[in-house]
XYZ file of C-alpha atoms in Angstrom:
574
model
C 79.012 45.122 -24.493
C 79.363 46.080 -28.177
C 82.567 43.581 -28.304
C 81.318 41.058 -26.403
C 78.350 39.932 -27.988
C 77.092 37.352 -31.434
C 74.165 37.477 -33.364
C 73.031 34.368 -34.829
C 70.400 33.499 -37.561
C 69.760 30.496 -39.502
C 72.586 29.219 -38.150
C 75.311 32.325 -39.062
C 77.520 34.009 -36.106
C 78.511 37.729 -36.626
C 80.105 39.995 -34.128
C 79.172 43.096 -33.109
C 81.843 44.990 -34.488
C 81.001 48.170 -36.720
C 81.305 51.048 -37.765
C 79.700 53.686 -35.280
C 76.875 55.587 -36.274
C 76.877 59.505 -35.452
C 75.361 60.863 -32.671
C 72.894 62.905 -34.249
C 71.764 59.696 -36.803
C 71.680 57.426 -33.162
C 69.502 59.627 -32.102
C 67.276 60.119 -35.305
C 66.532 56.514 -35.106
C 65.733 56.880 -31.572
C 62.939 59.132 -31.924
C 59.456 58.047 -31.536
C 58.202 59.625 -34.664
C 60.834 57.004 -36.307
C 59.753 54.041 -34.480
C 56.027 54.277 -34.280
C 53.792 52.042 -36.208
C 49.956 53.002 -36.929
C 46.876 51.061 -37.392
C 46.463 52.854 -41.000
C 49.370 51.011 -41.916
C 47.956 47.801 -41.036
C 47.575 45.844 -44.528
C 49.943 48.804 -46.231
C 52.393 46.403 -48.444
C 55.892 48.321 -49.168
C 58.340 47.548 -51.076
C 60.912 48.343 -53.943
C 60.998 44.261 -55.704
C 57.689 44.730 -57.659
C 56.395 48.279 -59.393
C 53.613 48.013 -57.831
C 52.285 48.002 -54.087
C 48.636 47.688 -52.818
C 46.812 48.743 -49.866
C 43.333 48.478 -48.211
C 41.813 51.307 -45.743
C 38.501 50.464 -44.350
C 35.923 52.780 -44.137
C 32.558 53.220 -42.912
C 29.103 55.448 -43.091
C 25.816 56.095 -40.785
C 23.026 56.119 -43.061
C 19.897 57.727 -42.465
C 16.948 59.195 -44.295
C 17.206 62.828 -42.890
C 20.819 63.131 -44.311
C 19.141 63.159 -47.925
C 18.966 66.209 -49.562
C 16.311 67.277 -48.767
C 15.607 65.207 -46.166
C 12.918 62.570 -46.219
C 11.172 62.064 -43.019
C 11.128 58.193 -42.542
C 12.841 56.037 -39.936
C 14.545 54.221 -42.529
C 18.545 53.866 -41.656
C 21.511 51.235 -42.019
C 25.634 51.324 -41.481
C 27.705 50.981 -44.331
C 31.323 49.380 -44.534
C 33.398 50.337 -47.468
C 36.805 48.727 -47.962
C 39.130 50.829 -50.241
C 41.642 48.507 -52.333
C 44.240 50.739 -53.921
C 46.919 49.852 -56.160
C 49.919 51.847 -56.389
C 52.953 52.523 -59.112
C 56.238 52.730 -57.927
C 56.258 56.508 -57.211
C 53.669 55.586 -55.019
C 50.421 57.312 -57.127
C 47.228 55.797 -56.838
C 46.190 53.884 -60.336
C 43.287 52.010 -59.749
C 41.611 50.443 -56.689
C 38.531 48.355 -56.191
C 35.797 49.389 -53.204
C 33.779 46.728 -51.625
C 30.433 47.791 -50.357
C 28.824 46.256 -47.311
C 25.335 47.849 -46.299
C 23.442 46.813 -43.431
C 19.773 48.420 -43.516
C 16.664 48.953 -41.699
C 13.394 50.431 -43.493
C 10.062 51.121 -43.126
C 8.778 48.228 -45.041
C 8.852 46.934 -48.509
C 10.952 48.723 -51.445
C 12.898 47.945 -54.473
C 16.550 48.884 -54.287
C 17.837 49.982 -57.547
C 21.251 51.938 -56.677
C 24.386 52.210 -54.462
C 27.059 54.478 -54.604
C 30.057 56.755 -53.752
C 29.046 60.164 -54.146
C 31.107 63.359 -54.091
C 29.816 65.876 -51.377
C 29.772 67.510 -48.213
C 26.999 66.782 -45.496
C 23.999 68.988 -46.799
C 25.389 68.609 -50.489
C 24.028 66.610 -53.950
C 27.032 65.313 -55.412
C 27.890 63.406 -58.355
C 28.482 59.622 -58.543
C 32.197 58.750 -58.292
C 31.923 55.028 -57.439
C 29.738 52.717 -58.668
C 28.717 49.379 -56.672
C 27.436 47.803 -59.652
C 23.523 47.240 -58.186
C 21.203 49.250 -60.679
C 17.428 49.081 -61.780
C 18.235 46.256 -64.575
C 19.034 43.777 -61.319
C 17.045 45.482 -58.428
C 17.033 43.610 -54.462
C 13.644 43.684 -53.443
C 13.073 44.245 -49.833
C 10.339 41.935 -48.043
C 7.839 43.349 -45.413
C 10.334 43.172 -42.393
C 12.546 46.304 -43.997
C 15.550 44.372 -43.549
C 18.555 43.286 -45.509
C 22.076 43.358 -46.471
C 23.798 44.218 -49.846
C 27.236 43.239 -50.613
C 28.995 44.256 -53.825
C 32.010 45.129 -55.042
C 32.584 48.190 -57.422
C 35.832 48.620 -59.828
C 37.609 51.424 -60.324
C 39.926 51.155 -63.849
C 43.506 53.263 -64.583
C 41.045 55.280 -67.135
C 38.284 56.258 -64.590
C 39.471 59.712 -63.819
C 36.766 60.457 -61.339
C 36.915 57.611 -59.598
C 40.533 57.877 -58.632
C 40.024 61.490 -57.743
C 37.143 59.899 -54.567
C 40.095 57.200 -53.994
C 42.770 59.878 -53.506
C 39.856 62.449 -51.722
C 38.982 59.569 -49.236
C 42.810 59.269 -48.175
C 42.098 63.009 -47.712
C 39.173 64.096 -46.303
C 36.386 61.015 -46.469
C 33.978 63.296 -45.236
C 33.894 65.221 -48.702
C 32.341 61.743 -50.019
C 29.182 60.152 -49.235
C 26.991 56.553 -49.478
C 23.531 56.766 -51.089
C 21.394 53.750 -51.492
C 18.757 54.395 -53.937
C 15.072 53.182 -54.627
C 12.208 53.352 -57.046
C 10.405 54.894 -54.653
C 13.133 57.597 -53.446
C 15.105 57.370 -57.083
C 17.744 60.553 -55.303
C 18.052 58.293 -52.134
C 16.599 56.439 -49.760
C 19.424 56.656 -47.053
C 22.712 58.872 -46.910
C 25.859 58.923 -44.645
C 28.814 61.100 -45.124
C 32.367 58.459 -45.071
C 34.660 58.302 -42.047
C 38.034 56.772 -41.677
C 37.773 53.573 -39.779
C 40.118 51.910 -37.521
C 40.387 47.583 -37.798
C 42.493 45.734 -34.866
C 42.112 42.092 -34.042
C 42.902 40.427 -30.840
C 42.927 36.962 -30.140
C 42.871 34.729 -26.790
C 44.051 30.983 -25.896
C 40.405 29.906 -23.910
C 40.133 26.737 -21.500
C 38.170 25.812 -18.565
C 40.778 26.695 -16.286
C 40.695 30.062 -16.423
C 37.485 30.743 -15.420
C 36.757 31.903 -12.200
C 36.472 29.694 -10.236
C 37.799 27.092 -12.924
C 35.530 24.570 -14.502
C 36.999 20.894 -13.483
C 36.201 17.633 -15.815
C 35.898 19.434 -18.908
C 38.725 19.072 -21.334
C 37.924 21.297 -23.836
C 39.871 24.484 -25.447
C 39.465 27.164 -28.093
C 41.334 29.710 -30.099
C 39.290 32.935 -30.405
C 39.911 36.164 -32.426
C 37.998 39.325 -32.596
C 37.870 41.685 -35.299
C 37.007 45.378 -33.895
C 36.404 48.153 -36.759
C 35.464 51.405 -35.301
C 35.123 55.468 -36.496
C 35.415 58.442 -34.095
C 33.850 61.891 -34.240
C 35.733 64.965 -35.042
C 36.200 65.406 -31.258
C 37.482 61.499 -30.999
C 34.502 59.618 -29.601
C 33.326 56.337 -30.707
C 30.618 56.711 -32.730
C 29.836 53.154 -34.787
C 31.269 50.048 -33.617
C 31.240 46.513 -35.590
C 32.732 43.601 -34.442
C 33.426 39.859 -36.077
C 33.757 36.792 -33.359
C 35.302 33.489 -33.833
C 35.773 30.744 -31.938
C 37.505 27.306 -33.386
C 36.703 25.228 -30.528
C 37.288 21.422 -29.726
C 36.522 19.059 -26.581
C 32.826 19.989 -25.769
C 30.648 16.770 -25.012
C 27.864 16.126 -27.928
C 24.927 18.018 -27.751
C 26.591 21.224 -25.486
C 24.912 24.214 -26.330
C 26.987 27.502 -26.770
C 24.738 29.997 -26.109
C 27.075 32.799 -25.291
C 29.585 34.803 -26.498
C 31.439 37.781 -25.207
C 34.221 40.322 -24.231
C 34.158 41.148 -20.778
C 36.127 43.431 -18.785
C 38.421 42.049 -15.811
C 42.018 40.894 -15.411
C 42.875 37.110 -15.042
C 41.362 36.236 -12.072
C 38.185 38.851 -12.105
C 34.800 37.921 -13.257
C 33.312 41.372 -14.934
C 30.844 42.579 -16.952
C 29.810 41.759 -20.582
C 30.897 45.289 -23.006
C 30.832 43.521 -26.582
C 28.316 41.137 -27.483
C 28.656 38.776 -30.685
C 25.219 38.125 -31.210
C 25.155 34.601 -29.847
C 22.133 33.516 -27.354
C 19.865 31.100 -26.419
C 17.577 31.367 -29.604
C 20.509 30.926 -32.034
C 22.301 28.518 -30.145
C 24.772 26.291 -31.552
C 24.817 22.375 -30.376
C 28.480 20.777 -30.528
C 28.314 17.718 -33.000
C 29.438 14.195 -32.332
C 33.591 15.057 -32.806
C 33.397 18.420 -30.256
C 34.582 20.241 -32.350
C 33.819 23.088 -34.785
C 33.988 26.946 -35.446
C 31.876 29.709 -34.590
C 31.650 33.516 -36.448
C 29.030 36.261 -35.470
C 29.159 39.551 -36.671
C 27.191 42.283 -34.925
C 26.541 45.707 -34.796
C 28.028 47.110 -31.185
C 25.114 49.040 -28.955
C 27.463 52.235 -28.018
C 26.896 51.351 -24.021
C 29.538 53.560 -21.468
C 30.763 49.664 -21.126
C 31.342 49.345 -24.939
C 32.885 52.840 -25.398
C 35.094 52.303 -22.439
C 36.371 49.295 -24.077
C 36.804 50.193 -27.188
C 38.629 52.948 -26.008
C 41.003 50.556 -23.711
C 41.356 47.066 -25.315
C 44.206 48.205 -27.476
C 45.983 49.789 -25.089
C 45.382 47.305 -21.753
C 44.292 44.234 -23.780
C 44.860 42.119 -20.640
C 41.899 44.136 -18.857
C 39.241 42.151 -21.195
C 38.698 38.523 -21.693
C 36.965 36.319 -24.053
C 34.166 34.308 -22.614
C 32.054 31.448 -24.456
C 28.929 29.772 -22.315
C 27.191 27.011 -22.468
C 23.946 25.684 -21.218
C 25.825 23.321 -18.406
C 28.193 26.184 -17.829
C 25.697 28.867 -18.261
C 28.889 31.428 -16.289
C 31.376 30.467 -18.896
C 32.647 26.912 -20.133
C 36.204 28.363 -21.745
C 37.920 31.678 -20.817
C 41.168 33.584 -21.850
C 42.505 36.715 -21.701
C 42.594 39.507 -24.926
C 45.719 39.735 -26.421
C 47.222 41.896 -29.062
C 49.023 40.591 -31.908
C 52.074 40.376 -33.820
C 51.813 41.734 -37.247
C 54.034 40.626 -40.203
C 53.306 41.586 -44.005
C 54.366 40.066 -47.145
C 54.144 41.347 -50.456
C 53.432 39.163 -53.811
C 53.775 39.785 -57.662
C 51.859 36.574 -58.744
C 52.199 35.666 -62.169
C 51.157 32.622 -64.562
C 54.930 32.050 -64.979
C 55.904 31.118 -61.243
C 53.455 27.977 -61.456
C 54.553 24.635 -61.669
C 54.923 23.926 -64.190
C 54.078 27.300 -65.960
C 51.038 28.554 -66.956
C 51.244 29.523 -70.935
C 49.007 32.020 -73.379
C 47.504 33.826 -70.061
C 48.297 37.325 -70.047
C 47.216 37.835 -66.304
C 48.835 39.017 -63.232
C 47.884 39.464 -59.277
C 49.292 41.942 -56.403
C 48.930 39.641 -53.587
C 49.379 40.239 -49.878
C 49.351 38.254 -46.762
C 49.289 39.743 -43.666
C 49.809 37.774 -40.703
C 48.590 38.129 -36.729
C 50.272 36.096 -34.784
C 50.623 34.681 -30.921
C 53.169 33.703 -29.319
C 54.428 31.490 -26.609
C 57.704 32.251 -24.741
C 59.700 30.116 -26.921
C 58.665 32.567 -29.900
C 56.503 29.612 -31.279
C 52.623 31.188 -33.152
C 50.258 29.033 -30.879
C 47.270 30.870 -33.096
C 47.205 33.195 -36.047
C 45.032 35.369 -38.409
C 45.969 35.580 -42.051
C 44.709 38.147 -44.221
C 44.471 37.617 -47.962
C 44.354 40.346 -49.563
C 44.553 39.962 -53.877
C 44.042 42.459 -56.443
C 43.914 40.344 -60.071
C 43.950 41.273 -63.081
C 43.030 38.629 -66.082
C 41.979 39.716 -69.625
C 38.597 38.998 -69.428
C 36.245 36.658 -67.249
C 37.059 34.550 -64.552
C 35.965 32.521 -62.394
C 38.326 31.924 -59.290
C 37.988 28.252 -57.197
C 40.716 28.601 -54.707
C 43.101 31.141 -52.890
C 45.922 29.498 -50.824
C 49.240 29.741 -48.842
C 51.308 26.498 -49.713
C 54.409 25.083 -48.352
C 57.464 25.220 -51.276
C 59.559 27.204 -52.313
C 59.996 28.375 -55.726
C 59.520 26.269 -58.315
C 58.327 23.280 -56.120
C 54.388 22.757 -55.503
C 53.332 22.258 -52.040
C 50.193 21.354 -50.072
C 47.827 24.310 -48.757
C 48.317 25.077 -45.505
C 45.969 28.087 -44.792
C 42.761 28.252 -46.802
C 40.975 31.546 -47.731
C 37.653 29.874 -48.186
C 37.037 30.437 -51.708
C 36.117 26.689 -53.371
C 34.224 25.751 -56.260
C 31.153 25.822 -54.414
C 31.632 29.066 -52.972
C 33.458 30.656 -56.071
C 34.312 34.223 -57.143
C 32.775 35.063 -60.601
C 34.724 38.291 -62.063
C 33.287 39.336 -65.473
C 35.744 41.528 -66.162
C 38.297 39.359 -64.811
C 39.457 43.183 -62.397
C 38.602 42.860 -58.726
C 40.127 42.098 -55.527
C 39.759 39.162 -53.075
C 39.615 40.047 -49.532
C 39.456 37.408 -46.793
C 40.402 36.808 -43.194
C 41.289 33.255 -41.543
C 42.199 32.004 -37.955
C 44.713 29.358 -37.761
C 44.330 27.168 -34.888
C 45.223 23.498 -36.694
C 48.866 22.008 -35.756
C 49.591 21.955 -39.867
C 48.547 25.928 -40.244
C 50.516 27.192 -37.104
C 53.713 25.305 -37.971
C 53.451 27.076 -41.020
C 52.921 30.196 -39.831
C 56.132 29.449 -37.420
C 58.085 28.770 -40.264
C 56.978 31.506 -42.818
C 57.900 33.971 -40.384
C 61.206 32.705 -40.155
C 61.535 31.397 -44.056
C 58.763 33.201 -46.198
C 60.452 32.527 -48.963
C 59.225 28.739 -48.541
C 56.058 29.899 -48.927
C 53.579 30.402 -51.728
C 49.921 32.338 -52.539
C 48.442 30.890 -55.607
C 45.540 31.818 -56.811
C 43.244 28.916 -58.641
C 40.337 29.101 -61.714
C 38.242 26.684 -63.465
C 40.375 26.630 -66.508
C 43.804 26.436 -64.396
C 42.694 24.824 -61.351
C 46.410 24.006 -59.980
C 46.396 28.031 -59.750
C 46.672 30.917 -62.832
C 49.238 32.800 -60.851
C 51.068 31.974 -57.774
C 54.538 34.028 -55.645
C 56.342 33.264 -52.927
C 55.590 35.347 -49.933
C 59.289 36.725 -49.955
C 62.731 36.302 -52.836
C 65.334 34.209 -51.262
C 67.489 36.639 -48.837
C 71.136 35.029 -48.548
C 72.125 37.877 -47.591
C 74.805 37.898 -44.112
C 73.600 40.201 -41.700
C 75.454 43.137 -40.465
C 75.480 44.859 -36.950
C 76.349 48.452 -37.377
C 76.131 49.462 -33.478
C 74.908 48.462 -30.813
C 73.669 51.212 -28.018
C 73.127 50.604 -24.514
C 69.277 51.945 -23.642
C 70.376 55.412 -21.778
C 69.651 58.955 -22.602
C 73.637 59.339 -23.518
C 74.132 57.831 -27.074
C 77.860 57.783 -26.868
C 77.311 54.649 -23.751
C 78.056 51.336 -25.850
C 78.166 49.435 -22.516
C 75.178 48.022 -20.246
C 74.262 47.107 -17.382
C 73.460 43.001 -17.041
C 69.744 43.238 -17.022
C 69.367 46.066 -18.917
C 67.806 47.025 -22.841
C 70.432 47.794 -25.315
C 69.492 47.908 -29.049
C 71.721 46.857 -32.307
C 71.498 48.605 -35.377
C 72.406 47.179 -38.660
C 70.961 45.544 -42.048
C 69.677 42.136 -42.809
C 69.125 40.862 -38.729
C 65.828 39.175 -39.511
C 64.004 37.972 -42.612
C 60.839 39.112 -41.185
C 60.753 42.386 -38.248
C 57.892 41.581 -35.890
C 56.949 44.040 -32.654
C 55.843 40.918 -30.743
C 53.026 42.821 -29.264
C 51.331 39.045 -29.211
C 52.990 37.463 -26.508
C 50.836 34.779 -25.139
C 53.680 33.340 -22.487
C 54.642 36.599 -20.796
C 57.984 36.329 -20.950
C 59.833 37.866 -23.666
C 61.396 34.718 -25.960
C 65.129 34.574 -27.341
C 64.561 33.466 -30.696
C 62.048 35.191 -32.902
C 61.594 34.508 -36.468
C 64.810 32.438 -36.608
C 66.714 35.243 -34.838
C 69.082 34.761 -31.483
C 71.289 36.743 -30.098
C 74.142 35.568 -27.806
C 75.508 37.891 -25.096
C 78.754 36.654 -23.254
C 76.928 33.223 -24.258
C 73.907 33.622 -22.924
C 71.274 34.038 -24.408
C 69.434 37.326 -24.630
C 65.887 38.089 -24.624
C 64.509 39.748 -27.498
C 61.857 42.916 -26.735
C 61.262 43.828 -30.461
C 62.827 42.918 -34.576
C 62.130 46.329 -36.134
C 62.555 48.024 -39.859
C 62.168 51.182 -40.878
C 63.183 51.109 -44.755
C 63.417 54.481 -45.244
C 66.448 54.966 -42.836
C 70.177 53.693 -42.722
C 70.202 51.713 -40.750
C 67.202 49.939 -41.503
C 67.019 47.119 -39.032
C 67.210 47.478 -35.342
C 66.975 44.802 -32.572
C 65.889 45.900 -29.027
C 67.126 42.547 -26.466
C 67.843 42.598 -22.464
């Protein structure tokens, strides 16, 4: 098979001829230590172009009064999310970093909250603050009678805050050594304390219509694209212990005046009504009513109750997606009005230096610069086509003093062109982001479902380099500093070898039918495990990528790249 085959991308043929690789290196690359990919890698953004790389780890806390030290006896508790924004110099050391607090609480009755921070400790330990969130007696949040509240604040840690690089090096380590107190005038030590765990983020997303509900809903025409966000933390003996989860719907075609009034996972295959396990928060008392066009977008975050239903799917959506569906209701459908099955997605990651210089035409006298990523979740019909996406911005800026920031975008054009927006972050001069210091990061997530966004995403996973972040300010408002999501690649790809899927590496033949995979350099702009398959089938052109066999075409199972190896780029088809 190895001489009988082409390989063709943006329109270039090359045979599979090659130089053979060694036994022992076929089989290095074949190892599943080599080929796995995990979820703490998820917004990890490698590469040797720029010296720097950046990466975000979310992580989260269970704070109660008893875990203060000593412990105070009050019913006061809350959940805290903390995402961890490193930066990173070439050799890979950890130079500064910016940690967004997120605290969720639940107390007694009135107080004045005067403090939040990262703390060094142990459970049963006073430690000293490492992180600061910035909230302090000078600009208090006062609590009203009900107890309850949210604080959201971002805290910056600078190349020349030695102990605060330490805690963001100690929580790749051991989190639990670290700890969130939220202080009060009352309780100046604390008021509520949870030692940090290690959280794990996945999204899934599902295609909904009437049709698949069972039985199906006739003489509606209405659709919807919805994702779900799932962050969870384990025990030390690997049980879910906190669960938060982010819904969204963008749906269209409901008559004017439908009421949503529900919003759920459920478990069941196609075909099998089940039981709700995660709830978004969405009833009857916070319904939503459709307006005049039928269309619009729902997003509920919620707190998971840890139900045997819940745990079990936590435990099993990422493995069996399929076994869960999304379901939104309505008060004519009250059973379900759109349905679709939970799928996994694709995952692709760009990084981006973003500079003054790359905008059009160039930004002068600003000595500022941005690591940028975008990381996209994509799915897929059978023709390799993203039917619906997530993008994840993810910017770390750095200007010389304040800022003000109006606008973060991915545009169509390629460098040194200026293009129109095609996915929006949400960040707009009404909803801005005020920076004093002009050092922080930006950290959003947004579902493509319009026909504009998911050509785009089609196409930047094919081209990236005809794509552009660009980051925009009151005093540049056509964007301060802007990069293409990838350089131009001209490279011409080469096939190394190709192996026929059997436990002998020296087979380079196949059966018709069967997996073989091709080793070489350059075979795709973008690698993709196309775990978001929406059609079933597996397509033969991903990313701009075919391959021929004996000309036909040949299904393509996976476009992988593992840097660190030569090889680095391996195709799996059938």
């Amino acid at each position: 098979m190895a001489g009988n085959g082409q390989w063709r991308a943006a329109g270039r043929v090359v045979n599979f001829a090659a130089s053979p690789l060694s036994e022992n290196a076929v089989c290095g690359l074949l190892r599943k230590e080599n080929m796995k990919r995990t979820l703490s890698l998820l917004l990890l953004l490698c590469g040797g172009l720029f010296a720097q790389t950046s990466q975000t780890i979310p992580f989260r806390a269970m704070l109660s009064a008893r875990n203060e030290v000593p412990p105070i006896d009050s019913t006061a508790a809350g959940v805290a999310t903390v995402w961890v924004h490193l930066m990173r110099d070439g050799a890979g050391a950890i130079v500064s970093g910016s940690v967004d607090f997120d605290v969720a609480y639940t107390l007694p009755g009135t107080a004045t909250l005067t403090g939040l921070h990262i703390h060094r400790g142990a459970a049963g330990i006073n430690g000293p603050v490492t992180v600061d969130s910035g909230l302090a007696a000078a600009n208090p949040v006062a609590v009203d009678e009900t107890g309850r509240g949210r604080i959201q604040r971002q805290g910056q840690v600078i190349a020349t805050n030695t102990n605060g690089l330490d805690t963001l090096r100690g929580l790749l380590e051991n989190p639990a050594g670290y700890y969130v107190n939220l202080h009060s005038t009352a309780n100046p030590g604390g008021i509520i304390r949870g030692q940090l765990m290690r959280a794990d983020w996945q999204v899934f997303a599902a295609e909904m219509n009437p049709r698949n509900e069972v039985p199906p809903i006739a003489g509606l025409d209405a659709s919807g694209i919805g994702t779900l966000q799932l962050l969870t933390t384990r025990d030390t003996q690997g049980r879910v212990n906190s669960a938060n989860v982010v819904f969204e719907v963008q749906y269209r075609g409901f008559p004017e005046g439908t009421r949503l009034q529900g919003l759920h996972i459920h478990t069941g295959a196609a075909g099998v009504n089940g039981g709700v396990t995660l709830d978004s928060g969405l009833g009857a008392a916070n319904a939503v009513t459709v307006p005049a066009n039928g269309q619009g977008t729902i997003r509920l975050e919620n707190e998971i109750n840890l139900s045997a239903g819940a745990v079990t799917t936590i435990d099993n959506i990422g493995f069996t997606p399929g076994n869960f569906y999304f379901n939104l209701h309505t008060n004519t459908n009250p059973g379900g009005a759109i349905r679709g099955q939970a799928i996994a997605l694709d995952r692709s990651h760009f990084q981006v230096r973003m500079l003054p210089s790359n905008e059009v035409p160039p930004v002068t006298g600003l000595d500022a610069a941005a690591q940028g990523g975008v990381t996209l979740h994509t799915l897929r019909d059978a023709n390799g086509a993203v039917t619906a996406g997530v993008v994840i911005f993810d910017v770390n800026y750095r200007f010389p003093g304040e800022a003000t920031f109006t606008g973060l975008h991915v545009h169509n054009g390629a460098a040194g062109v200026n293009g129109p927006v095609r996915w929006d972050s949400g960040i707009t001069s009404a909803s801005s982001v005020v920076s004093a210091a002009g050092f922080g990061n930006i950290f959003r997530v947004f579902t493509v479902s319009s026909e504009t966004g998911l050509a785009a995403l089609t196409s930047a996973v094919a081209n990236p380099e005809l794509h552009y972040l660009n980051l925009h300010t009151t005093v540049n408002p056509g964007g301060a500093v802007r990069g293409q999501l990838a350089a131009v690649n001209n490279a011409r790809p080469v096939v190394i070898d190709v192996l026929s899927a059997v436990s002998d590496p020296t087979m380079r033949t196949g059966a018709q039918g069967g997996l073989i995979t091709i080793f070489g350099s350059d075979l795709a702009k973008v690698p993709t495990n196309l775990a978001g398959l929406g059609g079933g089938a597996y397509p033969t052109s991903v990313n701009g990528t075919s391959v021929t066999i004996g000309g036909i075409p040949a299904p393509i199972i996976a476009i992988g790249r593992e840097p660190q190896f030569t090889p680095s780029d391996y195709m799996v088809v059938q």
